């Protein structure tokens, strides 16, 4: 009985060590994350597959580096120069995520700080290159969507070979020097007023043209009607109208002599 504790103590120690080893061998990867295996005797194998979500078993002497693989957003504020050398402030949102299939290679070559080492410098370089092609007026008004697309394409060209998936770059704001902004706004207002004035002129010209056409149509109709009315037709129409008037029970007609046209002259009508 006295020997049992001496025998049981090593067993207990071994059991505890085994239990610790088991716990250290179990690695849980959260949803939306993946793991890169780091081996004590070889480091990271760039060809290895990332560890997926859930429970993973690794040797206790190895470790796992956790990466978020969901789409992420970083705000980026940049100071760049326009084509005429003016300072422009860009406020952008960058949507990105690591290339999951090359996660081990990304860690080995770029490390966990790939954002500051690769992505942000690439965005700033592309923004300087693109904005330098445009004037402040274009940046402020008509070319913002084109600039956004160009910055995205140039940045993607840089980072896609470096195991980073760039999803979108959104330009949220373009800030110009106050004096330049005011000058552009005045110019845009003047252009708008000019367009409105031209529209009123065009509308007035169309209305005048319409009235000329209507007047010409009436003149042509009167000319045709006048040409078709002979003295004989007018006399017959006059006689016909006089007869209808004489037949009216409410009319009192006195006819004496005849007019120059040979038609009766009506002196009274009650």
Tab-separated table of C-alpha atoms in Angstrom, residues 6 58 63 73 86 91 95 120-121 145 159 164 172 189 195-196 216 248 251 264:
chain	number	residue	atom	x	y	z
A	6	UNK	CA	5.164	6.292	-5.623
A	58	UNK	CA	-1.753	19.821	-35.028
A	63	UNK	CA	1.607	26.613	-34.170
A	73	UNK	CA	-12.715	47.441	-45.426
A	86	UNK	CA	-2.863	71.486	-57.081
A	91	UNK	CA	-11.238	59.969	-49.097
A	95	UNK	CA	-12.638	46.467	-49.952
A	120	UNK	CA	-1.800	50.634	-48.920
A	121	UNK	CA	1.351	51.602	-50.864
A	145	UNK	CA	-16.551	57.577	-61.535
A	159	UNK	CA	-1.654	43.427	-55.811
A	164	UNK	CA	-4.362	39.868	-52.293
A	172	UNK	CA	-16.254	58.838	-50.976
A	189	UNK	CA	-23.443	77.902	-62.317
A	195	UNK	CA	-27.829	76.384	-71.053
A	196	UNK	CA	-31.149	77.587	-69.617
A	216	UNK	CA	-49.255	81.085	-93.599
A	248	UNK	CA	-88.558	83.048	-90.086
A	251	UNK	CA	-88.541	88.297	-88.663
A	264	UNK	CA	-82.968	92.636	-102.036
